[in-house]
Tab-separated table of C-alpha atoms in Angstrom:
chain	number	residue	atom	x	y	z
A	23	UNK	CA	-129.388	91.195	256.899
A	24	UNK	CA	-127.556	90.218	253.689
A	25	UNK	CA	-126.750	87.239	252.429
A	26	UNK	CA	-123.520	84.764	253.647
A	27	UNK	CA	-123.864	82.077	251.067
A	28	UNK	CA	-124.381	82.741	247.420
A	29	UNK	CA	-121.566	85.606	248.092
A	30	UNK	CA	-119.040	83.128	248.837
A	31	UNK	CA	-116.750	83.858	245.343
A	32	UNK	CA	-116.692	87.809	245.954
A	33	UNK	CA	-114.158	89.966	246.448
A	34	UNK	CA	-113.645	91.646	249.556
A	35	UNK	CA	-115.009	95.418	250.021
A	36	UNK	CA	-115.453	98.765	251.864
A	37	UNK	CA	-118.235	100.288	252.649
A	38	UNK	CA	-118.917	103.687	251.495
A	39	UNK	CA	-121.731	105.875	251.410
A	40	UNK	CA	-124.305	105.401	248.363
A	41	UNK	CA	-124.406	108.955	247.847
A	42	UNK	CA	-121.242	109.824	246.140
A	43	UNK	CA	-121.349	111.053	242.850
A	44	UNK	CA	-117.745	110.102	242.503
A	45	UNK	CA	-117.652	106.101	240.593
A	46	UNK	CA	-115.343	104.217	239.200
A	47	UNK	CA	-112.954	104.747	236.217
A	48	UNK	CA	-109.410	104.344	235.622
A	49	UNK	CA	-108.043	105.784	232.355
A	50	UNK	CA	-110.563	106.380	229.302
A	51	UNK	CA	-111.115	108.421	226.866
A	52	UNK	CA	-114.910	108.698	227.984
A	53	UNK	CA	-114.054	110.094	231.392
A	54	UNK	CA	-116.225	111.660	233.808
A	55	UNK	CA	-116.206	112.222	237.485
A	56	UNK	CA	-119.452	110.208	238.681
A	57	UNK	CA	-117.407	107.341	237.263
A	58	UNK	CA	-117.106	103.963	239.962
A	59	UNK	CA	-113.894	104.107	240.053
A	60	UNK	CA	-112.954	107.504	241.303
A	61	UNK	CA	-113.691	106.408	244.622
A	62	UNK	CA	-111.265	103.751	244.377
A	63	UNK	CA	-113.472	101.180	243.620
A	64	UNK	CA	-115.179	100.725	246.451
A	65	UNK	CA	-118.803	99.476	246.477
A	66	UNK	CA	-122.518	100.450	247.044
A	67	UNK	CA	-124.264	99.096	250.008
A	68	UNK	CA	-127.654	97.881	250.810
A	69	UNK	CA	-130.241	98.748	253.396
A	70	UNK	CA	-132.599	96.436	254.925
A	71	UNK	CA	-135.969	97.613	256.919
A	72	UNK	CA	-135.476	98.668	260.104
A	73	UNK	CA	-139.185	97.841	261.806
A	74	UNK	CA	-138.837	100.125	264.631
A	75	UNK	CA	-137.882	102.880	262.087
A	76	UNK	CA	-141.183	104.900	261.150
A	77	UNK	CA	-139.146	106.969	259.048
A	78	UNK	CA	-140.625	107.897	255.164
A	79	UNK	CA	-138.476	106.944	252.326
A	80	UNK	CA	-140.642	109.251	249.783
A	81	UNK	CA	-140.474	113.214	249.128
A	82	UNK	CA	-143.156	114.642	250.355
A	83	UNK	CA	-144.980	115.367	247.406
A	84	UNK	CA	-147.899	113.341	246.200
A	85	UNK	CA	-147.480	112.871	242.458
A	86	UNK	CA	-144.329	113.473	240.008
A	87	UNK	CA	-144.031	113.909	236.187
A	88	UNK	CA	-143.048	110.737	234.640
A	89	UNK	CA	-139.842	110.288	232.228
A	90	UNK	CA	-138.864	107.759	229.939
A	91	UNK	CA	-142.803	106.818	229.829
A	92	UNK	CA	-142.056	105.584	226.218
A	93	UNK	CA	-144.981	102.800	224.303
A	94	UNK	CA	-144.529	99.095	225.585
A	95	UNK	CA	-143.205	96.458	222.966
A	96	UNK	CA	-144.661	93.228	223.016
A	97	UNK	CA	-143.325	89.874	222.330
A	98	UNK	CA	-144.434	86.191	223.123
A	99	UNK	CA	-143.106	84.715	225.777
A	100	UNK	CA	-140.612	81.699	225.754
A	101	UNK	CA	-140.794	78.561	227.332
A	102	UNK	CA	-139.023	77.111	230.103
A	103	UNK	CA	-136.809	74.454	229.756
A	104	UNK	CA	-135.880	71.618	231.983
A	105	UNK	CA	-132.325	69.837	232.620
A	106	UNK	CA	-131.049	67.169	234.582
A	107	UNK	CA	-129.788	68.139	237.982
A	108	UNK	CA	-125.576	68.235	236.551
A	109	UNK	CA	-126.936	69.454	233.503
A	110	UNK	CA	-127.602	73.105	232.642
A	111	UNK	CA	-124.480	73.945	230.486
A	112	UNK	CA	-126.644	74.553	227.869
A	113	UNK	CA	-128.704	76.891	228.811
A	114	UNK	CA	-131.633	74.642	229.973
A	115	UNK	CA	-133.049	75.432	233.629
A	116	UNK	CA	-134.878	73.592	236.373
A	117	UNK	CA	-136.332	74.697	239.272
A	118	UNK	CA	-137.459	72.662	242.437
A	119	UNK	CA	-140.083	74.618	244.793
A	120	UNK	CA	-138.919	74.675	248.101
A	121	UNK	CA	-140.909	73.245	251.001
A	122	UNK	CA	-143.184	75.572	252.994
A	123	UNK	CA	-141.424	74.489	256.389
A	124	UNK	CA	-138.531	74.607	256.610
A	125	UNK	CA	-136.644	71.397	257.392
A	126	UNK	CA	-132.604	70.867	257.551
A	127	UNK	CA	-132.458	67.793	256.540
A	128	UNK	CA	-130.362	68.348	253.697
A	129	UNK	CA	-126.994	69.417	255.616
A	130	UNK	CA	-125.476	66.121	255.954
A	131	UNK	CA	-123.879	65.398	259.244
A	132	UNK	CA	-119.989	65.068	258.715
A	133	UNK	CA	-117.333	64.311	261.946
A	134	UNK	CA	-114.683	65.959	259.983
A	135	UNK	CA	-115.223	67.845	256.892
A	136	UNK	CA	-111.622	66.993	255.945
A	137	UNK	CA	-112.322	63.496	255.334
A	138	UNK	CA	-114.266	64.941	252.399
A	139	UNK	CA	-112.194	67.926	251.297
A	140	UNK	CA	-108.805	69.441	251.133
A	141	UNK	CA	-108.999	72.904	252.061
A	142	UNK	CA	-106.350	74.493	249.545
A	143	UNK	CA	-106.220	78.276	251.002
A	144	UNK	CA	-108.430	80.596	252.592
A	145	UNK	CA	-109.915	83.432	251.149
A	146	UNK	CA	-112.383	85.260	252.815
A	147	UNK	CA	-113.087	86.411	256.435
A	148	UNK	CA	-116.131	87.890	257.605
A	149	UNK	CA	-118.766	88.496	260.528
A	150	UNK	CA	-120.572	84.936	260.083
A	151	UNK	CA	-117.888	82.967	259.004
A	152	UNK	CA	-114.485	82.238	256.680
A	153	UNK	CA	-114.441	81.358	253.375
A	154	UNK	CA	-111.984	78.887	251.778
A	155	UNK	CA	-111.043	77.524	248.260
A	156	UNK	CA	-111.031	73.854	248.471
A	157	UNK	CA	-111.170	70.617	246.469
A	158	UNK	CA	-112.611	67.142	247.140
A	159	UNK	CA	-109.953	64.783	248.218
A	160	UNK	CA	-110.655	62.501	244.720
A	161	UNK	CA	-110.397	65.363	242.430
A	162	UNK	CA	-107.157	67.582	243.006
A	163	UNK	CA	-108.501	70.235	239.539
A	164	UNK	CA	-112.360	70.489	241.275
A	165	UNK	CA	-111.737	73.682	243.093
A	166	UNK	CA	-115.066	74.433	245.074
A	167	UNK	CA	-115.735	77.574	248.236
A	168	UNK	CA	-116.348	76.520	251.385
A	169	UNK	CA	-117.976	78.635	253.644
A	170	UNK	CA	-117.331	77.617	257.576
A	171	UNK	CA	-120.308	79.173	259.594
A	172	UNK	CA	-120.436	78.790	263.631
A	173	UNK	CA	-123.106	77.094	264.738
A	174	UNK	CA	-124.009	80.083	266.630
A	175	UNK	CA	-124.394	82.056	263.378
A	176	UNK	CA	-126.519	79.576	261.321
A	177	UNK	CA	-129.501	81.842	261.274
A	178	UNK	CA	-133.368	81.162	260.357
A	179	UNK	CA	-132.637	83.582	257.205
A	180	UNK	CA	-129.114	81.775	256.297
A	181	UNK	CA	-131.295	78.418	256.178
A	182	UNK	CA	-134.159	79.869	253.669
A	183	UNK	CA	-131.703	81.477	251.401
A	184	UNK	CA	-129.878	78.142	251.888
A	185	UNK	CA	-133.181	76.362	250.711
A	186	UNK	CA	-134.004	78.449	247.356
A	187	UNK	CA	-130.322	78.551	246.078
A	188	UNK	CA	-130.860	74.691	246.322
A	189	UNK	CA	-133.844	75.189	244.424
A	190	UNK	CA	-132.684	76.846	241.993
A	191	UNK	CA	-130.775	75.063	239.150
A	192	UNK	CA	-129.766	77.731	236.020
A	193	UNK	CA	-126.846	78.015	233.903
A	194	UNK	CA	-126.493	81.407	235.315
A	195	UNK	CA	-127.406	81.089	238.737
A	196	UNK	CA	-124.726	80.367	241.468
A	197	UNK	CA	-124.575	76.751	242.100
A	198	UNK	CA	-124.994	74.955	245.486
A	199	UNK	CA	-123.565	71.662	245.652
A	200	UNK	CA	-124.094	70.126	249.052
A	201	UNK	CA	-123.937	71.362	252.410
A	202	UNK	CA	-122.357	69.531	256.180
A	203	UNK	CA	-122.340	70.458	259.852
A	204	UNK	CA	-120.378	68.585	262.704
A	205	UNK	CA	-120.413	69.838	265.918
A	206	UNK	CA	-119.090	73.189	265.701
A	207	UNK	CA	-119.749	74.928	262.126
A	208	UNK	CA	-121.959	74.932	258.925
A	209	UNK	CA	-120.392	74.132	255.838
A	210	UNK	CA	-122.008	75.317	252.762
A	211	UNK	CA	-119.935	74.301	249.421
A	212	UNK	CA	-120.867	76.126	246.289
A	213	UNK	CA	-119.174	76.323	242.829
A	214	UNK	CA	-116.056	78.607	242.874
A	215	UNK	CA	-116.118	81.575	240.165
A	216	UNK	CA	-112.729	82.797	239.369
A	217	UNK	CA	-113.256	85.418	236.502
A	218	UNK	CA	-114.266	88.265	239.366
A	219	UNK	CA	-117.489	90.975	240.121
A	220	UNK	CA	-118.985	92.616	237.194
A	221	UNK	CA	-118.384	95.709	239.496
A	222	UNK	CA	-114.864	95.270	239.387
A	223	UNK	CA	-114.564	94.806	235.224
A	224	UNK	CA	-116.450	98.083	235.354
A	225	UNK	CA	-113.446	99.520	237.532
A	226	UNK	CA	-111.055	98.483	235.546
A	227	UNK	CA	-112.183	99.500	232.115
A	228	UNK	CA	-114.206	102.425	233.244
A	229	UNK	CA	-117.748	100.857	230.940
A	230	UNK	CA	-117.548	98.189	228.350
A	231	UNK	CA	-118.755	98.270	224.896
A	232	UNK	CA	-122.178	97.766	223.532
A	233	UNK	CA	-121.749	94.156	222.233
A	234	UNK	CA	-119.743	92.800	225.539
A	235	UNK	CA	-122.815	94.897	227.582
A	236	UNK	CA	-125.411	93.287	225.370
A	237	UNK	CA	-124.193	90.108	225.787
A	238	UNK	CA	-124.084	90.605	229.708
A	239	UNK	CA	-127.573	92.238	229.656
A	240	UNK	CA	-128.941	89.601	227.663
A	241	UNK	CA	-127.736	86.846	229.897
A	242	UNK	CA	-128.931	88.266	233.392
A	243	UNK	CA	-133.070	89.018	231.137
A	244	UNK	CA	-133.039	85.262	230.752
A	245	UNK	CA	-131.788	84.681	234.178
A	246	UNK	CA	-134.502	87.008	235.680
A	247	UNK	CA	-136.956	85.715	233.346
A	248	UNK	CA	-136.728	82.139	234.886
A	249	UNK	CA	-136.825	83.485	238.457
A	250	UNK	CA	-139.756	85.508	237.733
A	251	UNK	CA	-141.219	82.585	235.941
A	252	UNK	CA	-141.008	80.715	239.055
A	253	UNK	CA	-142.173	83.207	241.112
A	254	UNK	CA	-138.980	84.410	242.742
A	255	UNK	CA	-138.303	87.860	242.773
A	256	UNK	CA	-134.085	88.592	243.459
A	257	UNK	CA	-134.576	92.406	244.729
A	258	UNK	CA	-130.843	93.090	244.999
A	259	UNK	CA	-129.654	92.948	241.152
A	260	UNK	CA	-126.388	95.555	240.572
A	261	UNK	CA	-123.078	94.743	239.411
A	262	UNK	CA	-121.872	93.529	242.639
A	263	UNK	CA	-124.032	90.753	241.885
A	264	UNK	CA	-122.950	89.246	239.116
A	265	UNK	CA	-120.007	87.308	238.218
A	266	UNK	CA	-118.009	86.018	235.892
A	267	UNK	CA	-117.750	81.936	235.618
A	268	UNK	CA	-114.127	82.373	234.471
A	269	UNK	CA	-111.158	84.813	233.414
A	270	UNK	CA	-112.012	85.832	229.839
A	271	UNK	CA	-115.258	84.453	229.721
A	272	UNK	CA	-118.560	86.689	229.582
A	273	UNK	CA	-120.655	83.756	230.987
A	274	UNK	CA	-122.237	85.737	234.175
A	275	UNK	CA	-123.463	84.052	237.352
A	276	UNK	CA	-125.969	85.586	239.437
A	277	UNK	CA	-125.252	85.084	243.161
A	278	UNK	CA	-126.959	87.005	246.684
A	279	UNK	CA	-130.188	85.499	247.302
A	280	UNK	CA	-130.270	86.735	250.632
A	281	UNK	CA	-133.013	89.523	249.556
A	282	UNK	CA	-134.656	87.096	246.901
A	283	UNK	CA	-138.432	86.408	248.292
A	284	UNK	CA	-140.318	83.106	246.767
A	285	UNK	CA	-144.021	84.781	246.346
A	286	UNK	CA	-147.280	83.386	245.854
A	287	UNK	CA	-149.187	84.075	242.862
A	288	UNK	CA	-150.378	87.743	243.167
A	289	UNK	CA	-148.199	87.838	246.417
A	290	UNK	CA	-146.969	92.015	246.974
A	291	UNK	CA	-144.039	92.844	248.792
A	292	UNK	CA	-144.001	95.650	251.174
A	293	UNK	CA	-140.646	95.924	252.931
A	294	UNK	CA	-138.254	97.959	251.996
A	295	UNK	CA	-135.522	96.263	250.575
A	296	UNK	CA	-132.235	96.699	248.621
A	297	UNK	CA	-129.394	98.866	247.228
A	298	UNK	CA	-130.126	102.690	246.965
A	299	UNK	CA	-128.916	103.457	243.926
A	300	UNK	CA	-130.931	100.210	242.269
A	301	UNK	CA	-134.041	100.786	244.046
A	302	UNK	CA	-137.612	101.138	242.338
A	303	UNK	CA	-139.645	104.577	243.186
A	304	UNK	CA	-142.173	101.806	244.218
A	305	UNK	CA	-140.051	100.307	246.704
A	306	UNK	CA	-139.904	103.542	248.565
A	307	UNK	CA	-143.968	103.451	248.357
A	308	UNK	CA	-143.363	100.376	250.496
A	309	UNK	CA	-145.803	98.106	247.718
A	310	UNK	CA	-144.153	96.328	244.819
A	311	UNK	CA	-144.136	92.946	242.060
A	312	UNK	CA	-141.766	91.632	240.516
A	313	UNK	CA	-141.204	94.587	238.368
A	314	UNK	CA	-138.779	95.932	240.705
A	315	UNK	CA	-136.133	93.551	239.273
A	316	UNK	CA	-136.935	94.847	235.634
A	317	UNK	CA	-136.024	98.435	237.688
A	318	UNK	CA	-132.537	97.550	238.505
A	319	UNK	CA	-131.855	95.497	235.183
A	320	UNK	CA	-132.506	99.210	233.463
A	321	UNK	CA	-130.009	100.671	236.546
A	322	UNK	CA	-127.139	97.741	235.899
A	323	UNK	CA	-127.517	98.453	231.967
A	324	UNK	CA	-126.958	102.301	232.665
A	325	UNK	CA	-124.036	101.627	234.871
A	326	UNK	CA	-122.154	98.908	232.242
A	327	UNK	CA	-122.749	101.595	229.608
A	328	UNK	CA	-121.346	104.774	230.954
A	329	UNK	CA	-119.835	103.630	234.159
A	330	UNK	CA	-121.619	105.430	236.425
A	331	UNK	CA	-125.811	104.737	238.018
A	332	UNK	CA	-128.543	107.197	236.461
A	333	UNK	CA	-129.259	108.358	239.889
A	334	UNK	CA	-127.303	110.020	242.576
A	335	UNK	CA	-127.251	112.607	245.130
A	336	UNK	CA	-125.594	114.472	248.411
A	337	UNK	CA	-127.540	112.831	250.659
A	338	UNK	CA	-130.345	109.898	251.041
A	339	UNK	CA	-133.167	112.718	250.241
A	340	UNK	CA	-131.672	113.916	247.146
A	341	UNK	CA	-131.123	110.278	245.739
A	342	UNK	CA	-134.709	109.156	246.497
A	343	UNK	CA	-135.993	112.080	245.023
A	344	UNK	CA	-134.241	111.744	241.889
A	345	UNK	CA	-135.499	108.188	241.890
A	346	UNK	CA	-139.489	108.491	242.717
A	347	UNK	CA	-139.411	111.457	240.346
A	348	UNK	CA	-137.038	109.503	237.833
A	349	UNK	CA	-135.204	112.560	237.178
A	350	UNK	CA	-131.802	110.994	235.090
A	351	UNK	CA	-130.559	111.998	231.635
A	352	UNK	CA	-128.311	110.564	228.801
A	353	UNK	CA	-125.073	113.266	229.311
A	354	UNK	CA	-123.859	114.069	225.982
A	355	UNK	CA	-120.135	113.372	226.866
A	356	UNK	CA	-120.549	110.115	228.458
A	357	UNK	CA	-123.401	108.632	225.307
A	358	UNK	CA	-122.426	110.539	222.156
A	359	UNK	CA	-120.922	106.984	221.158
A	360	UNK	CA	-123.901	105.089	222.627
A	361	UNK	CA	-126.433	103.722	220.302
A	362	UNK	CA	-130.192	104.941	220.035
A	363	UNK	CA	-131.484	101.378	221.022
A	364	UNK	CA	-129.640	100.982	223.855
A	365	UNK	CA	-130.989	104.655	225.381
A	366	UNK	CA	-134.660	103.666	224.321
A	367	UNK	CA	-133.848	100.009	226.441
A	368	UNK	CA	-133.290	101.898	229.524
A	369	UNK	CA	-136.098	104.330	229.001
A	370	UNK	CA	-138.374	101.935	228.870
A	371	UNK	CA	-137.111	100.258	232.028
A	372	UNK	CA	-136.705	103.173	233.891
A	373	UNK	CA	-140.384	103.590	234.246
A	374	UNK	CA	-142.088	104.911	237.278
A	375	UNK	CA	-145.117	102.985	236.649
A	376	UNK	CA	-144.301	99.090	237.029
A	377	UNK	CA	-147.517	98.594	234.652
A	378	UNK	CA	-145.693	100.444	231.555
A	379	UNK	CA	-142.034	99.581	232.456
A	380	UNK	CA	-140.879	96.963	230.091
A	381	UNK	CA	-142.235	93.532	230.683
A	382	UNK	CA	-139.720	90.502	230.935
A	383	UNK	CA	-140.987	89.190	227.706
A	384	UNK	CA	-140.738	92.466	226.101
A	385	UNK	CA	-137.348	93.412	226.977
A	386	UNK	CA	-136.262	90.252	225.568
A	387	UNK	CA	-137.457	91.094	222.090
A	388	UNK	CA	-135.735	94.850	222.440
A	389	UNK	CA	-134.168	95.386	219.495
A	390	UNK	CA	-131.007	96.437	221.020
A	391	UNK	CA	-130.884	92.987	222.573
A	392	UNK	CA	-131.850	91.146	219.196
A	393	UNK	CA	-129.781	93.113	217.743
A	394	UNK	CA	-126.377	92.187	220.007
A	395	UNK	CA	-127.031	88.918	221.025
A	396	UNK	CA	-124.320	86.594	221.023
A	397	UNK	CA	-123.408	83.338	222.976
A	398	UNK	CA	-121.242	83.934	225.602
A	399	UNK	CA	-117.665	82.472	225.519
A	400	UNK	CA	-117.754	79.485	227.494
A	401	UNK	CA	-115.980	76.526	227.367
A	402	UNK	CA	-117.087	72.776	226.946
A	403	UNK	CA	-115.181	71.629	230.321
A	404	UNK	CA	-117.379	70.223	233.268
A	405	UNK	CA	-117.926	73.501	235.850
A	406	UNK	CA	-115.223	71.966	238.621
A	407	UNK	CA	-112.933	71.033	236.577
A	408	UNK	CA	-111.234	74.698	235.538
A	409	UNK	CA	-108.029	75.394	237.464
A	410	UNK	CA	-106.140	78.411	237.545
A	411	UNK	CA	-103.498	79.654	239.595
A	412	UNK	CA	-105.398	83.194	240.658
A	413	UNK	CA	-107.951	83.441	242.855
A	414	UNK	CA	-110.351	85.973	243.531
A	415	UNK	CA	-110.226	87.007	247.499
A	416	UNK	CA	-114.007	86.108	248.623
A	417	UNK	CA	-116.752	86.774	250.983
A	418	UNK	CA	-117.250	90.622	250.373
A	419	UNK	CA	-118.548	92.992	253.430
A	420	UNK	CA	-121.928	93.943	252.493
A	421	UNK	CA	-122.874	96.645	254.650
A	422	UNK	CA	-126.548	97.028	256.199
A	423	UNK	CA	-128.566	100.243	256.585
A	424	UNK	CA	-131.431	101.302	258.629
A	425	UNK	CA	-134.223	103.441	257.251
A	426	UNK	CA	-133.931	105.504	260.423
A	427	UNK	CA	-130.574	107.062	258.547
A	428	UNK	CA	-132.118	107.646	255.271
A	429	UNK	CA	-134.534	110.695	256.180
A	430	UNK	CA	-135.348	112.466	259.698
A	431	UNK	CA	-138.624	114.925	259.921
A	432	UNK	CA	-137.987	117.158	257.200
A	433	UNK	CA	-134.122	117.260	257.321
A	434	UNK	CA	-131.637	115.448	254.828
A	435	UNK	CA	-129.592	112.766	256.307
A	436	UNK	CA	-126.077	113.848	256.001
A	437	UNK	CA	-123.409	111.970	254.528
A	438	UNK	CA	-121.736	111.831	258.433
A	439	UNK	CA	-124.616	110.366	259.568
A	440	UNK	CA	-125.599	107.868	257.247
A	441	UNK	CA	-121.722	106.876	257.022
A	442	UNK	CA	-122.209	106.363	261.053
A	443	UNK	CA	-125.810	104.654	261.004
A	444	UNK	CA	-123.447	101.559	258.756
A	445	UNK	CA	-123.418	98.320	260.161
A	446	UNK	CA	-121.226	95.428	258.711
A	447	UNK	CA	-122.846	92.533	257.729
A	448	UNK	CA	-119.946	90.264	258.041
């Protein structure tokens, strides 16, 4: 099941199949048809493990040559800061451990949420509940989302994603603010980000320049960095992910923590979990770390560059393949223009072994990142108080998946049957 609160400033999608080489790209001069774009934009979907489903995620083989197996870099780490609770707009974090039980006490009791806020228009529908763009009666500028789940809906896993997004205080992180229930729904108010889906900039300008992707890249290795820091691993990092605070500012906010899993120290994770295309090979071995985030990061920074993920194929087999045998290259039309640092980064991410992929630290003190770094364009004004007359639609359809479609006996899961085995989320 995916997640229904930190999604709550999304747009709205379609599901597709993850197997279509066909991506996303309007006009550009660096044009090619595995581009997100030529599909019309429409997004990649995530699986969670079916437990009845015995089915193997793996190729049959036992061992695979390794690419992109390049020397580690090292570099010390940096320390974590701490910030008041309103505070973070400098880049300081803090992070709260959640209790072990859980324990609602937190969602306020309200006999009518209205009494509290104005709600200004809605702007999402979906499966769980309705999503609206709101403002506390006090503050008419503090726009806010409010997502209104039934009672009925208010799951075990809603609640403990519900618990480490309230954790979790980071520049970069989607922010909770409070959450209410009266007698009929859930409310759970988070910050509202107008400037749109990573995905969708991609989309629209077909990939982005080194600097802007540097900058963006940059941004979500710190934001991982404290997670992983605190023992959280996110498991579901792509595009889709991550959005923008505001229109014309690069400041990114990572939201969906519906996958994220708070480990203990040493803790592995066995359950296969996430977006095809952003999956580790280890995840399909069914026993991963945290390095499956440093995975993806290599994926998104692919996909930002050129527009289109490192791995694809017809069907679930051929993608999975290409993954556990991390069979990708650097086409010469789409990275003529593409620097030598930025190809070694994602080498060195794209690692089959977790042990010699790039370490958090490490990829911090890439020199493509040095190199690029910038601050973010960001303005001085408290986080509510931004008002602008467009609004993003919200609450996206995330779409899950069932192994059981992936990979049958020895036979490939075809594209009609994995599009049939999809079952939306909201």
């Amino acid at each position: 099941m995916g997640s229904t609160i930190s999604n709550c400033c999304q747009l709205d999608r379609e599901g597709i199949s993850p197997y279509q080489k066909s991506y996303l790209h309007p006009d550009n001069s660096r044009t090619s048809s595995k581009r997100l774009g030529m599909d019309g934009g429409k997004k990649h979907v995530r699986f969670v493990e079916n437990k009845k489903s015995t089915a193997e995620l793996r190729p049959s083989c036992d061992d695979s040559p390794q690419r992109g197996n390049f020397s580690r870099m090292a570099g010390p780490s940096s320390p974590t800061k701490n910030c008041t609770n309103n505070g973070c707009e400098d880049g300081t974090v803090t992070f709260q451990p959640p209790t072990s039980e859980l324990n609602p006490s937190f969602i306020k009791h309200v006999k009518d949420i209205r009494s509290i806020f104005v709600f200004d228009k809605k702007i999402g529908d979906g499966k769980f509940g309705t999503v609206f763009l709101a403002h506390p009666k006090n503050d008419l500028k503090a726009q806010v989302a409010i997502k209104l789940i039934p009672q009925e809906s208010f799951s075990h896993r809603i609640e403990k994603e519900l618990l480490l997004l309230k954790s979790i205080k980071h520049r970069n992180v989607i922010r909770y603010i409070s959450a209410y229930k009266d007698n009929k729904y859930y409310y759970i108010i988070t910050e509202h980000c107008e400037g749109g889906e990573l995905f969708k900039k991609i989309v629209d300008q077909g990939c982005l320049d080194e600097l802007e992707a540097c900058n963006i890249i940059s941004q979500l290795l710190k934001t991982i960095k404290f997670l992983h820091d605190n023992e959280i691993c996110h498991r579901d990092l792509k595009p889709e992910n991550i959005l923008f605070k505001r229109k014309g500012d690069n400041r990114i906010k990572l939201i969906d923590f519906g996958l994220s899993k708070q480990l203990k120290k040493g803790e592995i994770m066995l359950k296969k979990l996430g977006t095809p295309y952003y999956l580790a090979p280890e995840v399909l071995e069914e026993r991963y770390g945290k390095e499956v985030d440093l995975w993806s990061l290599g994926v998104v920074t692919y996909v930002v560059l050129c527009g289109y993920p490192p791995f694809y194929g017809e069907d679930a087999k051929e993608l999975f393949s290409n993954i556990y045998y991390v069979n990708y290259d650097f086409a010469e039309e789409d990275w003529c223009f593409i620097s030598d640092e930025a190809k070694d980064f994602i080498s060195k991410l794209l690692v089959k072994n977790p042990q010699e992929r790039l370490s958090i630290d490490q990829a911090l003190k890439h020199p493509w990142i040095l190199s690029n770094i910038t601050e973010p364009e960001s303005s001085v004004r408290h986080e509510l108080t931004s008002n602008h007359s467009d609004v993003h639609p919200c609450d996206k359809k995330v779409l899950d998946v069932t192994t059981e479609a992936f990979s049958k006996s020895s036979e490939c899961a075809t594209l009609d049957s994995y599009e049939r085995s999809l079952v939306e989320l909201f």
